[in-house]
CSV table of N, CA, C and O and ligand atoms in Angstrom, one decimal:
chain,number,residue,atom,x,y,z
A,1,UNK,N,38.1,65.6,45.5
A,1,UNK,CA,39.3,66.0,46.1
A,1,UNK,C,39.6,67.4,45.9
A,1,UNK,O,39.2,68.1,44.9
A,2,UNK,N,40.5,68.0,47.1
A,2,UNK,CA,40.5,69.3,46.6
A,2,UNK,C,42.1,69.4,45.6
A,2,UNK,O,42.7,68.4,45.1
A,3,UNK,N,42.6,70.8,45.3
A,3,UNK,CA,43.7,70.7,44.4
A,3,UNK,C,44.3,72.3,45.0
A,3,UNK,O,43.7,73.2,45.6
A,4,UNK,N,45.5,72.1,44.7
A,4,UNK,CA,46.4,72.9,45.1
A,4,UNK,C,46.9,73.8,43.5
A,4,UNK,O,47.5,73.2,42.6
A,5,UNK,N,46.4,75.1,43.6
A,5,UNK,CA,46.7,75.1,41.7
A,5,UNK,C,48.4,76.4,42.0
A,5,UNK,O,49.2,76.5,42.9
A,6,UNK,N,47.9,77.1,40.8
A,6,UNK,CA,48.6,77.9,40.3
A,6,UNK,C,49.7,79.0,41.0
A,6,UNK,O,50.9,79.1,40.8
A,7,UNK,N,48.6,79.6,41.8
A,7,UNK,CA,49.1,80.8,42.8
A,7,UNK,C,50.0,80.5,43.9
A,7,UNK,O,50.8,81.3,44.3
A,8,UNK,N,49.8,78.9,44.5
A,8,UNK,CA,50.6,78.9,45.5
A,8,UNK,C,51.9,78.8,45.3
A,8,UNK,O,52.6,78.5,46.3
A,9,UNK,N,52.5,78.9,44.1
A,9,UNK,CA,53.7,78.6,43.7
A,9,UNK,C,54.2,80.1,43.8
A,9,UNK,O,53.8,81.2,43.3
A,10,UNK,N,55.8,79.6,44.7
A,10,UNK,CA,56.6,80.6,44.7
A,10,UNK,C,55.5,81.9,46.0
A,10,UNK,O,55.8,83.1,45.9
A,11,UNK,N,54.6,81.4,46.8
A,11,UNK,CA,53.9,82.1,47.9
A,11,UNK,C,54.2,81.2,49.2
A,11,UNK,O,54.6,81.6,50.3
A,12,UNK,N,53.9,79.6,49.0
A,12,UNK,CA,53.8,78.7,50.0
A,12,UNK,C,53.7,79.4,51.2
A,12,UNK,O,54.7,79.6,52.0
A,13,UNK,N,52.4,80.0,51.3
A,13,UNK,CA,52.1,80.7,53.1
A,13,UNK,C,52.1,79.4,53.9
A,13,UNK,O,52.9,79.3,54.8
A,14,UNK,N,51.2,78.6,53.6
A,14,UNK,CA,51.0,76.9,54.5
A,14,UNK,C,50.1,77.3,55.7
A,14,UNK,O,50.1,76.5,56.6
A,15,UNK,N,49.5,78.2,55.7
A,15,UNK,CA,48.5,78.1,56.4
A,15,UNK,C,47.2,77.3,56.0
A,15,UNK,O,46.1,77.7,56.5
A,16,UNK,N,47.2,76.2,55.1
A,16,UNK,CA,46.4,75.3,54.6
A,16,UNK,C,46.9,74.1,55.1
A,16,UNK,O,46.2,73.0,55.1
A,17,UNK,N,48.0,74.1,55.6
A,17,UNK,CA,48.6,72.3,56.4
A,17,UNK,C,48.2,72.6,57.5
A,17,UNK,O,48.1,71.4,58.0
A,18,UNK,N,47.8,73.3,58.5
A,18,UNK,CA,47.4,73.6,59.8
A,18,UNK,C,45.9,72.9,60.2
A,18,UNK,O,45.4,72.3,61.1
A,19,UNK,N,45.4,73.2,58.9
A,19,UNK,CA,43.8,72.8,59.3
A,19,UNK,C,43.2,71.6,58.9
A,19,UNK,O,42.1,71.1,59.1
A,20,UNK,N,44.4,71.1,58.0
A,20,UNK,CA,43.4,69.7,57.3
A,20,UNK,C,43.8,68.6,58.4
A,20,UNK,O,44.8,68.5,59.0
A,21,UNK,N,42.7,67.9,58.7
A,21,UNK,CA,42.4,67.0,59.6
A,21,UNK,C,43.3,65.4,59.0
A,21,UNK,O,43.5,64.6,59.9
A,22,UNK,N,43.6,65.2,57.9
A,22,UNK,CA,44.1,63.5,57.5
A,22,UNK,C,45.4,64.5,57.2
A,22,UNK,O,45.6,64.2,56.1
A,23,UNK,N,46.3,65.4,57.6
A,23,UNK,CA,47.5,65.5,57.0
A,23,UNK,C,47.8,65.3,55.7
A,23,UNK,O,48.8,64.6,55.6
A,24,UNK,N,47.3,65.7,54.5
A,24,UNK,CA,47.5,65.3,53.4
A,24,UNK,C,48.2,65.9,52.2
A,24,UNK,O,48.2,65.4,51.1
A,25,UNK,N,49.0,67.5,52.8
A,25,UNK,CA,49.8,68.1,52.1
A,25,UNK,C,51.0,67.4,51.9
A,25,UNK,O,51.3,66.5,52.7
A,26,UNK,N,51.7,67.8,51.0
A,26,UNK,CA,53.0,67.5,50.9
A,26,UNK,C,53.9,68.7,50.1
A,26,UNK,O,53.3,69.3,49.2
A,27,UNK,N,55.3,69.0,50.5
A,27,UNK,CA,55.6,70.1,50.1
A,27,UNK,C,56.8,69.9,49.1
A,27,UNK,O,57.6,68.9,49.4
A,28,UNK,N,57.0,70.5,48.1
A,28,UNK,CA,58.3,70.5,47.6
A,28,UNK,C,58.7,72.2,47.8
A,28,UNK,O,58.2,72.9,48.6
A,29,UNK,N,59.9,72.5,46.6
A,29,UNK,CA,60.6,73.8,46.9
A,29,UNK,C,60.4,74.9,47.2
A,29,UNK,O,61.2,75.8,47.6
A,30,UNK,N,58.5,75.2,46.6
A,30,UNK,CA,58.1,76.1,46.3
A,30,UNK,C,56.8,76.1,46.1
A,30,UNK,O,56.5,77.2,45.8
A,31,UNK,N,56.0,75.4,46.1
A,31,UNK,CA,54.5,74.7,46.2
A,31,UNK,C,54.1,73.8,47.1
A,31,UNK,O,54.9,72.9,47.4
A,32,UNK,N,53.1,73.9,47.7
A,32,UNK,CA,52.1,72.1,48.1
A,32,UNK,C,51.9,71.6,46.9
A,32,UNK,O,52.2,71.9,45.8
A,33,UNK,N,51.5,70.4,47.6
A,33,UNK,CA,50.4,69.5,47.3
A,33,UNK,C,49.4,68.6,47.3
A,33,UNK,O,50.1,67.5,47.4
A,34,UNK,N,48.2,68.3,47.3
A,34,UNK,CA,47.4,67.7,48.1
A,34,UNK,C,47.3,66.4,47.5
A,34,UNK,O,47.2,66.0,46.4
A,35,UNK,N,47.3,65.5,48.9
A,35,UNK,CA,47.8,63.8,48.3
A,35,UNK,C,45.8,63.3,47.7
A,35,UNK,O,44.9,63.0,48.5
A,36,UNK,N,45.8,63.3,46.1
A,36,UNK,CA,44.0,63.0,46.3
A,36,UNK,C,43.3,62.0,46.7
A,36,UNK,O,42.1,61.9,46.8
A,37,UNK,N,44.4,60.7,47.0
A,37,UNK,CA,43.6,59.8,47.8
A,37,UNK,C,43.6,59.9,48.9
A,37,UNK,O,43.1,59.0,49.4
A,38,UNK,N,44.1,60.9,49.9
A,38,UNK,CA,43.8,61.0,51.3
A,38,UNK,C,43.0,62.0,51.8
A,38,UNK,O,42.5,61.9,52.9
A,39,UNK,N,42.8,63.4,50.9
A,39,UNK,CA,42.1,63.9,51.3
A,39,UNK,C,40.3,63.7,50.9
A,39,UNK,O,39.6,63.4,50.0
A,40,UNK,N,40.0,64.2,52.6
A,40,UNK,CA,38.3,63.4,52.6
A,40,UNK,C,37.5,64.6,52.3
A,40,UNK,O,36.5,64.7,52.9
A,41,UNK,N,37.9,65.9,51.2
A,41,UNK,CA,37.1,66.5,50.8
A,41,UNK,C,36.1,67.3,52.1
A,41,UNK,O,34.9,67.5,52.0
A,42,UNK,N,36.9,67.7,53.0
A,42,UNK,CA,36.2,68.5,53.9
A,42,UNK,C,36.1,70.1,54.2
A,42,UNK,O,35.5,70.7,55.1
A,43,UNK,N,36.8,70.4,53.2
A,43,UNK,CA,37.2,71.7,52.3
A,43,UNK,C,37.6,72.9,53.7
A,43,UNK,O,37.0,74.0,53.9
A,44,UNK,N,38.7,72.4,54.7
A,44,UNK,CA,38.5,73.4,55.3
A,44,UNK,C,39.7,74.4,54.9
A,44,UNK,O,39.9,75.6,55.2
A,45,UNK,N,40.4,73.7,54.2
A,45,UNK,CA,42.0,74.3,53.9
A,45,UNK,C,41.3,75.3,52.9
A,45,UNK,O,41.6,76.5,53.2
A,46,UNK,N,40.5,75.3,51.9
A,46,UNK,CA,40.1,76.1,51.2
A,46,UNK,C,40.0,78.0,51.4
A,46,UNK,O,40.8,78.8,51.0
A,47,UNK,N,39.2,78.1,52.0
A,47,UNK,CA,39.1,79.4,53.1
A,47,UNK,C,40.3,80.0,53.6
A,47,UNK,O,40.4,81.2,53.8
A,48,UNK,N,41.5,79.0,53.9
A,48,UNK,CA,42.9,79.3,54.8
A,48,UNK,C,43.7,80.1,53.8
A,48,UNK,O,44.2,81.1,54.0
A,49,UNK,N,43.7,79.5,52.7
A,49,UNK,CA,44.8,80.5,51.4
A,49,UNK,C,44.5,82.0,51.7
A,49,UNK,O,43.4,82.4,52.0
A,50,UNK,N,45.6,82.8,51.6
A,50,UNK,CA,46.0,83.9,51.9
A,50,UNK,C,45.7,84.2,49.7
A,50,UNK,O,45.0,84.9,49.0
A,51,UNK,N,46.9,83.1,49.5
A,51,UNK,CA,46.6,83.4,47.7
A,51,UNK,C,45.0,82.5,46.5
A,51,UNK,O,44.9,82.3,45.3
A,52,UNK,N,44.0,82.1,47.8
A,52,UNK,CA,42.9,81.5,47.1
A,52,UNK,C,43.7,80.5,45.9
A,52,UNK,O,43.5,80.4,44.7
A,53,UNK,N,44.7,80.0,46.5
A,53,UNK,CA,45.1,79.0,45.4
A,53,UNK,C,44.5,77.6,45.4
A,53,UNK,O,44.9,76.7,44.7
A,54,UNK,N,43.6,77.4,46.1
A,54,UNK,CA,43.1,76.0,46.6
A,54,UNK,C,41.6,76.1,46.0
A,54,UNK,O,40.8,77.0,46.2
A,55,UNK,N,41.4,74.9,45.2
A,55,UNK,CA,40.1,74.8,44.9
A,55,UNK,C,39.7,73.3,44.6
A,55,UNK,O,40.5,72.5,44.3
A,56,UNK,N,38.3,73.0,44.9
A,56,UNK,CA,37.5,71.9,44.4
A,56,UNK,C,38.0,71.2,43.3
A,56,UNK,O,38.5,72.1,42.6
A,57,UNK,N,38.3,69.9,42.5
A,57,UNK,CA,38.6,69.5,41.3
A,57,UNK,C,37.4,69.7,40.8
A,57,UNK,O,37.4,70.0,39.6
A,58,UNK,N,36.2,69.6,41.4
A,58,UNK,CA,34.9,70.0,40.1
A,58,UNK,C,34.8,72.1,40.1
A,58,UNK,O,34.0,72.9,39.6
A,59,UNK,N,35.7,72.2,41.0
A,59,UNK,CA,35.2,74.3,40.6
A,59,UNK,C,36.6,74.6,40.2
A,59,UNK,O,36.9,75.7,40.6
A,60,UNK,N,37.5,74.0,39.6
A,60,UNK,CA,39.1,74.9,39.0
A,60,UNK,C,38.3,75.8,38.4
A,60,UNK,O,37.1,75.8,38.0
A,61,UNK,N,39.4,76.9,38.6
A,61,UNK,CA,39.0,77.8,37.4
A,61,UNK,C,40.0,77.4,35.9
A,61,UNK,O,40.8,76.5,35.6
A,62,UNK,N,39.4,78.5,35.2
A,62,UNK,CA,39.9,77.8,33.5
A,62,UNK,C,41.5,77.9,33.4
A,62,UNK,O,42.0,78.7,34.2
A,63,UNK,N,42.1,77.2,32.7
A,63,UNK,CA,43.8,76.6,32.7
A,63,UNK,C,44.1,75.8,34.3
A,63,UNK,O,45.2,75.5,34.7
A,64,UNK,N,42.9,75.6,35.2
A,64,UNK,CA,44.2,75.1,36.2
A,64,UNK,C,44.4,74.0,35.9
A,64,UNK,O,45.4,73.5,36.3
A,65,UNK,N,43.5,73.0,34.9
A,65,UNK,CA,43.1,71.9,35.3
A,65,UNK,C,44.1,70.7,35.1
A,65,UNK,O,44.0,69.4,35.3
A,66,UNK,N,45.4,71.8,34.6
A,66,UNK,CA,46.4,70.5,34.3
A,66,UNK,C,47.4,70.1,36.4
A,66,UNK,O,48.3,69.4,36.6
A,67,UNK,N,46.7,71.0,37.4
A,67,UNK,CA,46.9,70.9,38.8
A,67,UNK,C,46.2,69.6,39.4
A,67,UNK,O,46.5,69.0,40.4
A,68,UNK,N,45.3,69.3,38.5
A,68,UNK,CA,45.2,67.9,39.1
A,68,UNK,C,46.1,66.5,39.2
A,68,UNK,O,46.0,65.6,40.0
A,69,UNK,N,47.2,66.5,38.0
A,69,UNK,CA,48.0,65.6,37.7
A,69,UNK,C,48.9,66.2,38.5
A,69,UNK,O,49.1,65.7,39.6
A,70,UNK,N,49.4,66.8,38.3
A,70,UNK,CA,50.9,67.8,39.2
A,70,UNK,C,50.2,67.7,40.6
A,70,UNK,O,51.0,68.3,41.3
A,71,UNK,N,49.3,67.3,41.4
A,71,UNK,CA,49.2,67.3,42.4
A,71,UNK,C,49.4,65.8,42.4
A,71,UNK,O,50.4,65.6,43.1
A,72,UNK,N,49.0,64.9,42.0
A,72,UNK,CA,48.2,63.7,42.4
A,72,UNK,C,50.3,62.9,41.9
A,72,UNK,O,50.8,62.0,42.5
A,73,UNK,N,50.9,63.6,40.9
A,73,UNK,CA,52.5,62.8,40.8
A,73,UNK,C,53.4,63.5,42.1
A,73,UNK,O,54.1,62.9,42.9
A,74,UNK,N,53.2,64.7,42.0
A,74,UNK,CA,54.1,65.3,43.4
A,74,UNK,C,53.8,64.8,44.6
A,74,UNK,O,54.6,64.9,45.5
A,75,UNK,N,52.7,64.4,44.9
A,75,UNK,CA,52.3,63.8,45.9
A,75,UNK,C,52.9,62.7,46.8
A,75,UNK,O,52.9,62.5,48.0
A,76,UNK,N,53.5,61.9,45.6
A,76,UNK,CA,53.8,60.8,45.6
A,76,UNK,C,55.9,60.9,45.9
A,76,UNK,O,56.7,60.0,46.1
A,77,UNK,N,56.2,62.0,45.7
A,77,UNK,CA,57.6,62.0,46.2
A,77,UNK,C,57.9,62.6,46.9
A,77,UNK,O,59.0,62.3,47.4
A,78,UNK,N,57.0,64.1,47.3
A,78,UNK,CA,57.4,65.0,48.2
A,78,UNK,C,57.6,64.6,49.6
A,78,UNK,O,57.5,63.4,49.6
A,79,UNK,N,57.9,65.1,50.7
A,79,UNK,CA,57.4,64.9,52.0
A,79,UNK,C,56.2,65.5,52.5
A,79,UNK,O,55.9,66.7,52.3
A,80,UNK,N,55.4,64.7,53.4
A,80,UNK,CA,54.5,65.4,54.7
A,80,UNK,C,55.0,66.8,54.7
A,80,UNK,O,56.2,67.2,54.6
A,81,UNK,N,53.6,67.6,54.9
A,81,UNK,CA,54.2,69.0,55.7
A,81,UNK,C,52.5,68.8,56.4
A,81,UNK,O,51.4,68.5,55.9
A,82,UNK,N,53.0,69.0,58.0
A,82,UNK,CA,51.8,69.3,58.4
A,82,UNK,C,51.9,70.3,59.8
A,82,UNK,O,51.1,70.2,60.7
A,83,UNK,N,52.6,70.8,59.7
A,83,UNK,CA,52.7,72.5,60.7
A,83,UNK,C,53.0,73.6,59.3
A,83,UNK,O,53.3,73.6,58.1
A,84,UNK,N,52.5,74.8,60.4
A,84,UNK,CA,53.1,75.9,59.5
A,84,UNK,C,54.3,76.3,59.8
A,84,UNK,O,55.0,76.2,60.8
A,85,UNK,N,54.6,77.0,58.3
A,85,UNK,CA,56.0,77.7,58.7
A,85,UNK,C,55.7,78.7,57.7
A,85,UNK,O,54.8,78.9,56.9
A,86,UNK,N,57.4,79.7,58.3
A,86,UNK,CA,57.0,80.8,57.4
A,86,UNK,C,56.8,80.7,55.7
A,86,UNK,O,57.0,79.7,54.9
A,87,UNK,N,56.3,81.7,55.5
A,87,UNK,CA,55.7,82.1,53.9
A,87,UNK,C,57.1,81.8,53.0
A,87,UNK,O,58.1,81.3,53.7
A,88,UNK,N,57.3,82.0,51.9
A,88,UNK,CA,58.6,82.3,51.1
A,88,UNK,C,58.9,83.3,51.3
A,88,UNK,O,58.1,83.9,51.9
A,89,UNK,N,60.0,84.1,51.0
A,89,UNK,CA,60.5,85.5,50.9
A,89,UNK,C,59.8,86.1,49.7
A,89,UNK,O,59.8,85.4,48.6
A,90,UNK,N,59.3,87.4,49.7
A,90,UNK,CA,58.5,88.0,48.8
A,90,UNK,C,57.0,87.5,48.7
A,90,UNK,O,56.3,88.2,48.0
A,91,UNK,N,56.5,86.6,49.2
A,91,UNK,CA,55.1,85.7,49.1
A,91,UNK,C,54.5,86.4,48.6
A,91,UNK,O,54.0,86.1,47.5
A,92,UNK,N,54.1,88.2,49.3
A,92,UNK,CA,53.4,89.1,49.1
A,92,UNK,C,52.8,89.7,47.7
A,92,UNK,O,51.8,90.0,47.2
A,93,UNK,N,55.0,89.6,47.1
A,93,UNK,CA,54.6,90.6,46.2
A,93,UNK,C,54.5,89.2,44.7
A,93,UNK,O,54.0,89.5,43.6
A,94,UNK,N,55.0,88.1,44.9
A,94,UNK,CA,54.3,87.1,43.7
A,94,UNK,C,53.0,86.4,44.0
A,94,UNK,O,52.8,85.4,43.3
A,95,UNK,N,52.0,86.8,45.2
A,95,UNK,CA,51.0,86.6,45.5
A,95,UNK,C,49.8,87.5,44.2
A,95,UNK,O,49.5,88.7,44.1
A,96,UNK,N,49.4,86.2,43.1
A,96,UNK,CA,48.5,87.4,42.1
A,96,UNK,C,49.6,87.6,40.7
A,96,UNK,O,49.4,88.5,39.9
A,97,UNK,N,50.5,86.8,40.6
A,97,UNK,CA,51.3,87.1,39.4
A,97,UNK,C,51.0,86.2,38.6
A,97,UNK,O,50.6,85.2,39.1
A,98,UNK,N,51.1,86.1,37.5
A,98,UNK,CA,50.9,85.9,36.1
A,98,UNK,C,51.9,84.8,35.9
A,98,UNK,O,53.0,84.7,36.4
A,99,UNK,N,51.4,83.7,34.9
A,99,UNK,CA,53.0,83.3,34.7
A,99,UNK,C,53.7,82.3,35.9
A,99,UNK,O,54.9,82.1,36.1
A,100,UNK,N,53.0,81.9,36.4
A,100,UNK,CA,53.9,81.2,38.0
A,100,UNK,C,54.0,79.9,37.5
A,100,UNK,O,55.1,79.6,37.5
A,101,UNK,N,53.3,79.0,37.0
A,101,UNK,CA,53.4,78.0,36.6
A,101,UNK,C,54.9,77.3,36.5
A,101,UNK,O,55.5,76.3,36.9
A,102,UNK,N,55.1,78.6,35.5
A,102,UNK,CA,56.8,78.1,34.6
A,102,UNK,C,57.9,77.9,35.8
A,102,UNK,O,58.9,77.2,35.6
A,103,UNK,N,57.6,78.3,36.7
A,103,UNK,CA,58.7,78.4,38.4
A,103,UNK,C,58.1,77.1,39.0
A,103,UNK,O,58.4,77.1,40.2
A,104,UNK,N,57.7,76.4,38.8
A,104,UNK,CA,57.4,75.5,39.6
A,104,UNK,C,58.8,74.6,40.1
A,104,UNK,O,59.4,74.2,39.1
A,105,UNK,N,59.1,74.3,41.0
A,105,UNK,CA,60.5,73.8,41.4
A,105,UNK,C,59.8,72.1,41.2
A,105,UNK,O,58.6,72.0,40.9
A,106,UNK,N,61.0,70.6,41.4
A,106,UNK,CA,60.2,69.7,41.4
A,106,UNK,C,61.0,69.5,42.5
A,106,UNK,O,60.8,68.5,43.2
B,201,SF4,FE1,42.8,68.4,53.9
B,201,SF4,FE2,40.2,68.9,53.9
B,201,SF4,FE3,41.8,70.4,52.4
B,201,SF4,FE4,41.3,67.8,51.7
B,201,SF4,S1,39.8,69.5,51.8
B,201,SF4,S2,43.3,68.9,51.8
B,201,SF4,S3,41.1,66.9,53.7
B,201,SF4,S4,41.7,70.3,54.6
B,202,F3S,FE1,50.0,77.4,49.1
B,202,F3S,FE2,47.9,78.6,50.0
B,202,F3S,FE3,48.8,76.5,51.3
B,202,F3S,S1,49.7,79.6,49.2
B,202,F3S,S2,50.9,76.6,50.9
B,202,F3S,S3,48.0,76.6,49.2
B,202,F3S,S4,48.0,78.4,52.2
């Protein structure tokens, strides 16, 4: 399954809900997240991040790996998002920042 990690928090471009074919994002205040029993691993959302926050569960890079549970429980209360819309305000400039974790809205 793929995973929604770090960077997309506090960016949510959502140009990653446009392309997945099973609809399997779901959004809360300030992040995705990808539902892991529905997505069929066809990695196309991958490529679409503007903030490369989207990765493989076997290629996280080092600290994400606690994105797998925070995907797989938010999953489970958020709503569907499956159009785009706009970015957050500022996406740009906390696109690449340090520290985002702690902002995660639930
Ligand atoms: Fe959707 Fe494919 Fe991305 Fe999984 S890998 S979330 S199925 S676009
Ligand atoms: Fe987030 Fe990237 Fe999608 S910033 S909303 S995972 S395009």
């Amino acid at each position: 399954t793929f995973v929604v990690t770090e960077n997309c928090i506090q960016c949510k471009y959502t140009d990653c809900v446009e392309v997945c074919p099973v609809d399997c994002f779901y959004e809360g205040p300030n992040f995705l997240v990808i539902h892991p029993d529905e997505c069929i691993d066809c990695a196309l959302c991958e490529p679409e991040c503007p903030a490369e926050a989207i990765f493989s569960e076997d290629e996280l890079p080092e600290g994400q790996e606690k994105f797998i549970e925070i995907n797989a429980d938010l999953a489970e209360t958020w709503p569907n998002i499956s159009e785009r819309k706009d970015a957050l305000d500022n996406a740009d400039e906390m696109n690449g920042k340090e520290g985002k974790a702690e902002m995660l809205e639930r």
